[in-house]
Amino acid sequence: MSTQNNYWHRGVISIAMIATGIFFLISPHMRGNSDFVALGAELNHLQATQNPQQSDGMPTFENAKVETRALSGVLSEEISRWSKAAGQPQWLGYSVPAVNGERVICCGGNGDWNWNKGCGTCLLEDHRHGNNFTSSSSNKTQLESTRNVVVLYRANAGALEKIRVVSDVCIIDAGGLRVTWLTGVNPAQSVEYLSGLVRGQDVHEGRWEKLPQGALTAIAMHADSSADKAMNSFVESSQPESLRKQTVFWLGEARGASGFQTLKKLAKTETSTEVRSQITFALSLNHEPGSLDEMIRMAREDESTHVRGQALFWLAQKAGQKAASTITGAIENDPDTEVKKKAVFALSQMPHEEGVPKLIQVAQSNKNPEVRKQAMFWLGQTNDPRALEFFEKILSK
């Protein structure tokens, strides 16, 4: 036999021995179809348990006993059954497409819900705070990835207690409680159920996770067109004033073009001074092109001195030449001295490059002594060198 053939036979034998060793190594796991397969399945199950947030917009839960199930009936009936059966504190949640816009509802770095920018871990069982709502481009990647809003319900002792809303990019700490996660929730059904918790309710400022407040916030964040219809129903004259005020805020902040059209109509038809005052703020939050024009109209034409003053204040926050001319016009032409004084204050809120020269002009030449006095007071608060120079000229005369 040639040397080449010897090498070939030795190679075959070596391969056979290696294959035999591998076989005996894994054979204990191959009995009966498979403890080995079962081991792989168990590992897969463990991975799925550790990372349950893999379907239907579920956020990342920590410190939670998560159970996922598909909604098989009507959402309102499902939530009713779940809450009545809740003998101990627990949560139920689902996600729906979020309204467009650069916003994220999340928590600050210390885990509170206190309007801090950025996202930390949200503590569901932290009783100190409500929702943190941030409109910011400080974390562009995170905001661009926000596509769903998560609605979370807390029940205890057979009753629904509170609602919280959070973006699906946030981490949620459930405080060791059970969380039932529903898949396949229809957004319109969600809006319908939440609307029943809002309509007719007295919604005062306070903890946002209370049922009416939390439900209103959740509706405002739904992308579905049914949310616009629901929001419009909350500002009807038959609804409580407090509810109309809170709804107006969300119309400006979250509902875009549809919200602007409703606000524009309400600005002319709403009878409550308090609600119209809130409309001026809501318009300042809205990014539709016509919002500034409507604020200007309210600053000039609203019958209430309070509303005109508020419109001037929020115009000052928007700044710009168009807003500045309306503010100075109010100082010159508004018949009410209090509105003139509020307009002077509005000038002080503008960027100093625009506001300080106009304040100096008012302090120098306005015919109303109360208005001149107000202008000098706010000039003194600016710490601007031009204001100091103006005062030196006056005192040196």
Short mmCIF file of C-alpha atoms in Angstrom, two decimals:
data_model
loop_
_atom_site.label_atom_id
_atom_site.label_comp_id
_atom_site.label_asym_id
_atom_site.label_seq_id
_atom_site.Cartn_x
_atom_site.Cartn_y
_atom_site.Cartn_z
CA MET A 1 0.00 0.00 0.00
CA SER A 2 1.40 3.39 -0.91
CA THR A 3 2.25 6.07 1.58
CA GLN A 4 -0.50 8.26 0.09
CA ASN A 5 -3.11 5.54 0.70
CA ASN A 6 -1.94 5.13 4.31
CA TYR A 7 -2.46 8.83 4.94
CA TRP A 8 -5.91 8.63 3.36
CA HIS A 9 -7.02 5.66 5.59
CA ARG A 10 -5.68 7.33 8.69
CA GLY A 11 -7.65 10.48 7.84
CA VAL A 12 -10.89 8.53 7.44
CA ILE A 13 -10.37 6.72 10.76
CA SER A 14 -9.67 10.02 12.56
CA ILE A 15 -12.84 11.58 11.19
CA ALA A 16 -14.84 8.50 12.21
CA MET A 17 -13.47 8.62 15.74
CA ILE A 18 -14.28 12.32 16.09
CA ALA A 19 -17.82 11.73 14.81
CA THR A 20 -18.27 8.81 17.24
CA GLY A 21 -17.09 10.97 20.15
CA ILE A 22 -19.54 13.72 19.27
CA PHE A 23 -22.33 11.18 19.02
CA PHE A 24 -21.65 9.75 22.49
CA LEU A 25 -21.26 13.27 23.88
CA ILE A 26 -24.71 14.37 22.80
CA SER A 27 -26.50 11.00 22.93
CA PRO A 28 -27.69 11.43 26.56
CA HIS A 29 -29.74 14.43 25.31
CA MET A 30 -31.22 12.60 22.32
CA ARG A 31 -33.27 9.93 24.06
CA GLY A 32 -36.88 9.58 23.14
CA ASN A 33 -37.10 12.52 20.93
CA SER A 34 -35.56 14.59 23.07
CA ASP A 35 -34.51 16.00 26.14
CA PHE A 36 -32.07 17.83 23.88
CA VAL A 37 -34.89 19.43 21.86
CA ALA A 38 -36.74 20.09 25.11
CA LEU A 39 -33.66 21.81 26.49
CA GLY A 40 -33.61 24.12 23.46
CA ALA A 41 -37.31 24.81 23.88
CA GLU A 42 -36.80 25.56 27.55
CA LEU A 43 -34.03 28.03 26.75
CA ASN A 44 -36.24 29.70 24.17
CA HIS A 45 -39.08 29.91 26.70
CA LEU A 46 -36.74 31.40 29.30
CA GLN A 47 -35.57 34.01 26.81
CA ALA A 48 -39.17 34.89 25.93
CA THR A 49 -40.03 35.15 29.63
CA GLN A 50 -37.10 37.47 30.26
CA ASN A 51 -37.95 39.55 27.19
CA PRO A 52 -41.75 39.47 26.94
CA GLN A 53 -41.86 42.84 25.20
CA GLN A 54 -41.65 41.34 21.73
CA SER A 55 -45.13 41.86 20.38
CA ASP A 56 -47.91 44.38 19.90
CA GLY A 57 -46.12 47.50 21.11
CA MET A 58 -45.43 46.26 24.62
CA PRO A 59 -42.93 48.49 26.47
CA THR A 60 -40.13 47.13 28.61
CA PHE A 61 -41.47 46.11 32.03
CA GLU A 62 -39.27 45.68 35.07
CA ASN A 63 -40.18 44.28 38.47
CA ALA A 64 -43.44 42.94 37.02
CA LYS A 65 -45.32 39.65 36.64
CA VAL A 66 -46.41 40.02 33.03
CA GLU A 67 -49.17 37.91 31.51
CA THR A 68 -49.97 38.46 27.83
CA ARG A 69 -53.29 37.55 26.26
CA ALA A 70 -55.21 38.46 23.13
CA LEU A 71 -58.39 40.50 23.44
CA SER A 72 -61.18 38.24 22.29
CA GLY A 73 -64.25 40.40 22.89
CA VAL A 74 -65.29 43.97 23.63
CA LEU A 75 -62.62 46.02 25.39
CA SER A 76 -64.99 47.68 27.87
CA GLU A 77 -66.31 44.29 28.97
CA GLU A 78 -62.79 42.90 29.30
CA ILE A 79 -61.65 45.79 31.50
CA SER A 80 -64.82 45.55 33.59
CA ARG A 81 -64.31 41.82 34.22
CA TRP A 82 -60.64 42.32 35.00
CA SER A 83 -61.16 45.18 37.45
CA LYS A 84 -63.98 43.42 39.32
CA ALA A 85 -61.81 40.33 39.72
CA ALA A 86 -58.84 42.34 41.04
CA GLY A 87 -58.67 41.48 44.72
CA GLN A 88 -55.15 42.90 44.99
CA PRO A 89 -53.49 45.91 43.27
CA GLN A 90 -52.61 45.11 39.67
CA TRP A 91 -52.30 46.72 36.25
CA LEU A 92 -53.72 46.12 32.79
CA GLY A 93 -52.24 47.70 29.69
CA TYR A 94 -52.26 47.84 25.92
CA SER A 95 -50.81 50.01 23.19
CA VAL A 96 -52.38 51.91 20.31
CA PRO A 97 -50.88 54.10 17.56
CA ALA A 98 -49.82 57.48 18.97
CA VAL A 99 -50.78 60.86 17.57
CA ASN A 100 -48.12 62.44 15.38
CA GLY A 101 -45.65 64.91 16.84
CA GLU A 102 -42.33 65.19 18.63
CA ARG A 103 -43.49 64.26 22.10
CA VAL A 104 -42.81 61.54 24.59
CA ILE A 105 -44.76 60.73 27.74
CA CYS A 106 -42.25 59.29 30.12
CA CYS A 107 -40.28 59.78 33.31
CA GLY A 108 -37.31 61.76 34.44
CA GLY A 109 -33.99 60.28 35.40
CA ASN A 110 -35.00 59.83 39.05
CA GLY A 111 -38.01 57.71 38.18
CA ASP A 112 -40.59 60.38 38.99
CA TRP A 113 -43.35 61.64 36.69
CA ASN A 114 -42.55 65.34 37.11
CA TRP A 115 -42.30 66.93 33.66
CA ASN A 116 -38.57 66.26 33.39
CA LYS A 117 -37.04 66.01 29.95
CA GLY A 118 -35.73 62.65 28.86
CA CYS A 119 -36.80 59.19 29.89
CA GLY A 120 -35.92 57.23 32.97
CA THR A 121 -37.65 54.24 34.55
CA CYS A 122 -41.32 55.03 35.26
CA LEU A 123 -42.46 53.88 38.68
CA LEU A 124 -46.12 52.90 38.46
CA GLU A 125 -46.36 52.51 42.22
CA ASP A 126 -44.78 55.90 43.00
CA HIS A 127 -47.71 57.80 44.50
CA ARG A 128 -46.04 61.20 44.51
CA HIS A 129 -46.41 62.22 40.91
CA GLY A 130 -48.52 62.15 37.77
CA ASN A 131 -47.57 61.87 34.12
CA ASN A 132 -44.49 63.52 32.69
CA PHE A 133 -45.35 65.00 29.31
CA THR A 134 -42.44 66.29 27.26
CA SER A 135 -42.45 67.94 23.86
CA SER A 136 -38.79 68.05 23.01
CA SER A 137 -36.27 67.23 20.33
CA SER A 138 -33.54 66.72 22.93
CA ASN A 139 -33.50 63.00 22.17
CA LYS A 140 -34.23 62.82 18.47
CA THR A 141 -33.61 59.11 18.03
CA GLN A 142 -35.94 58.23 20.86
CA LEU A 143 -38.69 60.54 19.67
CA GLU A 144 -38.51 59.25 16.12
CA SER A 145 -38.95 55.71 17.40
CA THR A 146 -42.08 56.58 19.38
CA ARG A 147 -44.99 55.13 17.43
CA ASN A 148 -47.36 53.85 20.11
CA VAL A 149 -48.86 55.12 23.32
CA VAL A 150 -49.38 52.71 26.21
CA VAL A 151 -52.55 53.00 28.31
CA LEU A 152 -52.25 51.51 31.80
CA TYR A 153 -55.15 50.88 34.21
CA ARG A 154 -54.76 50.13 37.92
CA ALA A 155 -57.42 48.16 39.77
CA ASN A 156 -57.72 47.09 43.40
CA ALA A 157 -60.45 45.64 45.60
CA GLY A 158 -62.75 45.12 42.61
CA ALA A 159 -62.61 48.69 41.33
CA LEU A 160 -60.75 50.70 38.73
CA GLU A 161 -58.57 53.29 40.49
CA LYS A 162 -56.39 55.22 38.08
CA ILE A 163 -55.02 55.50 34.56
CA ARG A 164 -51.51 56.31 33.44
CA VAL A 165 -50.23 56.96 29.93
CA VAL A 166 -46.67 56.38 28.74
CA SER A 167 -44.81 56.12 25.45
CA ASP A 168 -43.76 52.66 24.36
CA VAL A 169 -40.07 53.63 24.36
CA CYS A 170 -40.04 53.97 28.15
CA ILE A 171 -39.11 51.43 30.82
CA ILE A 172 -41.89 50.74 33.32
CA ASP A 173 -41.38 49.45 36.87
CA ALA A 174 -44.61 47.86 38.11
CA GLY A 175 -43.47 47.59 41.73
CA GLY A 176 -43.64 43.80 41.73
CA LEU A 177 -47.33 43.76 40.77
CA ARG A 178 -49.07 41.65 38.16
CA VAL A 179 -49.48 43.24 34.72
CA THR A 180 -52.01 41.90 32.22
CA TRP A 181 -50.98 42.90 28.72
CA LEU A 182 -53.72 42.88 26.06
CA THR A 183 -52.92 42.45 22.39
CA GLY A 184 -55.18 43.25 19.46
CA VAL A 185 -56.93 46.27 21.01
CA ASN A 186 -58.91 48.37 18.54
CA PRO A 187 -58.10 52.10 18.96
CA ALA A 188 -61.70 53.19 18.38
CA GLN A 189 -62.88 50.83 21.13
CA SER A 190 -60.22 52.25 23.40
CA VAL A 191 -61.43 55.81 22.75
CA GLU A 192 -65.04 54.75 23.28
CA TYR A 193 -64.30 53.19 26.65
CA LEU A 194 -62.10 56.05 27.84
CA SER A 195 -64.71 58.62 26.74
CA GLY A 196 -67.21 57.08 29.14
CA LEU A 197 -64.81 57.90 31.99
CA VAL A 198 -64.45 61.53 30.86
CA ARG A 199 -67.75 62.85 29.56
CA GLY A 200 -69.68 64.91 32.10
CA GLN A 201 -66.90 64.78 34.69
CA ASP A 202 -65.58 67.74 36.68
CA VAL A 203 -61.91 67.64 35.76
CA HIS A 204 -59.90 69.94 38.00
CA GLU A 205 -56.15 70.33 38.00
CA GLY A 206 -54.46 67.70 40.10
CA ARG A 207 -53.09 64.21 39.82
CA TRP A 208 -53.10 63.28 36.15
CA GLU A 209 -53.49 59.58 36.75
CA LYS A 210 -56.97 59.94 38.30
CA LEU A 211 -59.59 58.34 36.11
CA PRO A 212 -61.06 61.36 34.24
CA GLN A 213 -57.72 63.15 33.87
CA GLY A 214 -55.86 60.01 32.86
CA ALA A 215 -58.57 59.01 30.41
CA LEU A 216 -58.59 62.48 28.80
CA THR A 217 -54.81 62.40 28.40
CA ALA A 218 -54.99 58.93 26.87
CA ILE A 219 -57.64 59.97 24.35
CA ALA A 220 -55.59 63.02 23.35
CA MET A 221 -52.66 60.74 22.54
CA HIS A 222 -54.65 58.35 20.28
CA ALA A 223 -53.93 58.76 16.57
CA ASP A 224 -57.38 57.43 15.62
CA SER A 225 -59.89 59.91 14.15
CA SER A 226 -62.40 58.85 16.80
CA ALA A 227 -60.22 60.74 19.29
CA ASP A 228 -60.92 64.03 17.47
CA LYS A 229 -64.66 63.41 17.67
CA ALA A 230 -64.43 62.56 21.36
CA MET A 231 -62.35 65.66 22.15
CA ASN A 232 -64.81 67.89 20.31
CA SER A 233 -67.67 66.44 22.35
CA PHE A 234 -65.88 67.39 25.58
CA VAL A 235 -65.94 71.11 24.72
CA GLU A 236 -69.68 71.28 24.05
CA SER A 237 -71.47 73.89 26.17
CA SER A 238 -73.27 71.18 28.14
CA GLN A 239 -69.97 69.87 29.55
CA PRO A 240 -68.48 71.18 32.84
CA GLU A 241 -66.26 74.23 32.51
CA SER A 242 -63.32 72.42 34.12
CA LEU A 243 -63.53 69.67 31.50
CA ARG A 244 -63.71 72.19 28.66
CA LYS A 245 -60.58 73.93 30.01
CA GLN A 246 -58.56 70.73 30.23
CA THR A 247 -59.73 69.58 26.79
CA VAL A 248 -58.77 72.91 25.24
CA PHE A 249 -55.20 72.39 26.44
CA TRP A 250 -54.95 69.00 24.73
CA LEU A 251 -56.59 70.30 21.55
CA GLY A 252 -53.73 72.76 21.23
CA GLU A 253 -50.93 70.52 22.42
CA ALA A 254 -51.72 67.23 20.71
CA ARG A 255 -54.45 67.39 18.08
CA GLY A 256 -52.75 69.40 15.32
CA ALA A 257 -54.91 70.77 12.49
CA SER A 258 -58.13 69.28 13.82
CA GLY A 259 -57.48 70.77 17.24
CA PHE A 260 -56.73 74.17 15.75
CA GLN A 261 -60.01 74.26 13.83
CA THR A 262 -61.92 73.47 17.02
CA LEU A 263 -60.00 76.11 19.00
CA LYS A 264 -60.62 78.73 16.32
CA LYS A 265 -64.34 78.09 16.49
CA LEU A 266 -64.40 78.05 20.30
CA ALA A 267 -62.49 81.34 20.47
CA LYS A 268 -65.55 83.04 18.98
CA THR A 269 -68.38 81.00 20.53
CA GLU A 270 -67.24 79.95 24.02
CA THR A 271 -69.04 81.98 26.69
CA SER A 272 -66.70 81.25 29.60
CA THR A 273 -63.93 83.82 30.10
CA GLU A 274 -61.80 81.19 31.83
CA VAL A 275 -62.08 78.77 28.93
CA ARG A 276 -61.30 81.49 26.36
CA SER A 277 -58.28 82.46 28.43
CA GLN A 278 -57.13 78.84 28.24
CA ILE A 279 -57.68 78.93 24.48
CA THR A 280 -55.03 81.65 24.15
CA PHE A 281 -52.54 79.33 25.86
CA ALA A 282 -53.62 76.33 23.77
CA LEU A 283 -53.15 78.33 20.57
CA SER A 284 -49.60 79.17 21.66
CA LEU A 285 -48.90 75.42 21.87
CA ASN A 286 -50.39 74.63 18.47
CA HIS A 287 -48.05 74.65 15.47
CA GLU A 288 -50.64 75.24 12.75
CA PRO A 289 -49.93 78.36 10.63
CA GLY A 290 -53.17 80.09 11.62
CA SER A 291 -52.71 79.81 15.38
CA LEU A 292 -50.72 83.05 15.68
CA ASP A 293 -53.30 84.99 13.67
CA GLU A 294 -56.08 83.76 15.94
CA MET A 295 -54.10 84.78 19.04
CA ILE A 296 -53.65 88.24 17.52
CA ARG A 297 -57.38 88.47 16.81
CA MET A 298 -58.20 87.54 20.41
CA ALA A 299 -55.70 90.10 21.73
CA ARG A 300 -57.41 92.81 19.71
CA GLU A 301 -61.07 91.85 19.74
CA ASP A 302 -62.04 89.66 22.71
CA GLU A 303 -64.59 91.38 24.93
CA SER A 304 -62.78 90.36 28.13
CA THR A 305 -59.83 92.41 29.38
CA HIS A 306 -58.51 89.25 31.07
CA VAL A 307 -58.57 87.27 27.83
CA ARG A 308 -56.96 90.09 25.83
CA GLY A 309 -54.22 90.33 28.46
CA GLN A 310 -53.59 86.57 28.37
CA ALA A 311 -53.45 86.60 24.59
CA LEU A 312 -50.82 89.35 24.75
CA PHE A 313 -48.80 87.38 27.29
CA TRP A 314 -48.69 84.23 25.15
CA LEU A 315 -47.98 86.27 22.03
CA ALA A 316 -44.89 87.57 23.82
CA GLN A 317 -43.72 84.00 24.32
CA LYS A 318 -44.04 83.44 20.57
CA ALA A 319 -42.20 86.74 19.90
CA GLY A 320 -41.54 87.73 16.30
CA GLN A 321 -42.34 91.01 14.54
CA LYS A 322 -45.96 90.09 13.92
CA ALA A 323 -46.58 89.48 17.63
CA ALA A 324 -44.58 92.56 18.66
CA SER A 325 -46.72 94.92 16.58
CA THR A 326 -49.88 93.56 18.19
CA ILE A 327 -48.44 94.06 21.69
CA THR A 328 -47.31 97.63 21.03
CA GLY A 329 -50.64 98.28 19.33
CA ALA A 330 -52.45 97.22 22.51
CA ILE A 331 -50.30 99.60 24.57
CA GLU A 332 -51.30 102.47 22.32
CA ASN A 333 -54.90 101.66 21.47
CA ASP A 334 -56.55 99.32 23.98
CA PRO A 335 -59.13 101.32 25.98
CA ASP A 336 -58.41 99.49 29.25
CA THR A 337 -55.39 100.53 31.34
CA GLU A 338 -55.05 97.04 32.83
CA VAL A 339 -54.72 95.55 29.35
CA LYS A 340 -52.10 98.19 28.50
CA LYS A 341 -50.14 97.21 31.62
CA LYS A 342 -50.34 93.53 30.69
CA ALA A 343 -49.07 94.42 27.24
CA VAL A 344 -46.08 96.17 28.84
CA PHE A 345 -45.41 93.02 30.83
CA ALA A 346 -45.66 91.04 27.59
CA LEU A 347 -42.88 93.21 26.15
CA SER A 348 -40.71 92.27 29.11
CA GLN A 349 -41.19 88.60 28.23
CA MET A 350 -39.87 89.04 24.72
CA PRO A 351 -36.19 88.45 23.88
CA HIS A 352 -34.27 91.49 25.15
CA GLU A 353 -33.13 92.47 21.67
CA GLU A 354 -36.76 93.10 20.76
CA GLY A 355 -38.36 93.88 24.10
CA VAL A 356 -35.96 96.34 25.78
CA PRO A 357 -35.99 99.02 23.03
CA LYS A 358 -39.78 98.90 22.94
CA LEU A 359 -40.00 99.19 26.75
CA ILE A 360 -37.72 102.22 26.64
CA GLN A 361 -39.89 103.78 23.96
CA VAL A 362 -43.03 103.23 26.06
CA ALA A 363 -41.33 104.62 29.19
CA GLN A 364 -40.27 107.71 27.29
CA SER A 365 -43.35 108.62 25.31
CA ASN A 366 -46.56 106.89 26.39
CA LYS A 367 -49.21 109.36 27.52
CA ASN A 368 -50.57 107.15 30.31
CA PRO A 369 -48.48 107.63 33.51
CA GLU A 370 -49.47 104.16 34.81
CA VAL A 371 -48.20 102.58 31.62
CA ARG A 372 -44.92 104.55 31.73
CA LYS A 373 -44.44 103.51 35.36
CA GLN A 374 -45.05 99.87 34.44
CA ALA A 375 -42.55 100.05 31.59
CA MET A 376 -39.86 101.47 33.89
CA PHE A 377 -40.53 98.78 36.47
CA TRP A 378 -40.02 95.96 33.96
CA LEU A 379 -36.98 97.70 32.48
CA GLY A 380 -35.47 97.57 35.96
CA GLN A 381 -35.92 93.80 36.02
CA THR A 382 -34.04 93.20 32.77
CA ASN A 383 -30.50 94.01 34.00
CA ASP A 384 -29.88 95.20 30.47
CA PRO A 385 -27.14 97.86 29.90
CA ARG A 386 -29.52 99.84 27.70
CA ALA A 387 -32.00 100.06 30.57
CA LEU A 388 -29.26 101.31 32.90
CA GLU A 389 -28.26 103.95 30.36
CA PHE A 390 -31.89 105.06 30.08
CA PHE A 391 -32.24 105.45 33.86
CA GLU A 392 -28.95 107.40 34.06
CA LYS A 393 -30.26 109.89 31.49
CA ILE A 394 -33.51 110.37 33.42
CA LEU A 395 -31.74 110.88 36.76
CA SER A 396 -29.17 113.26 35.32
CA LYS A 397 -31.82 115.72 34.11
#
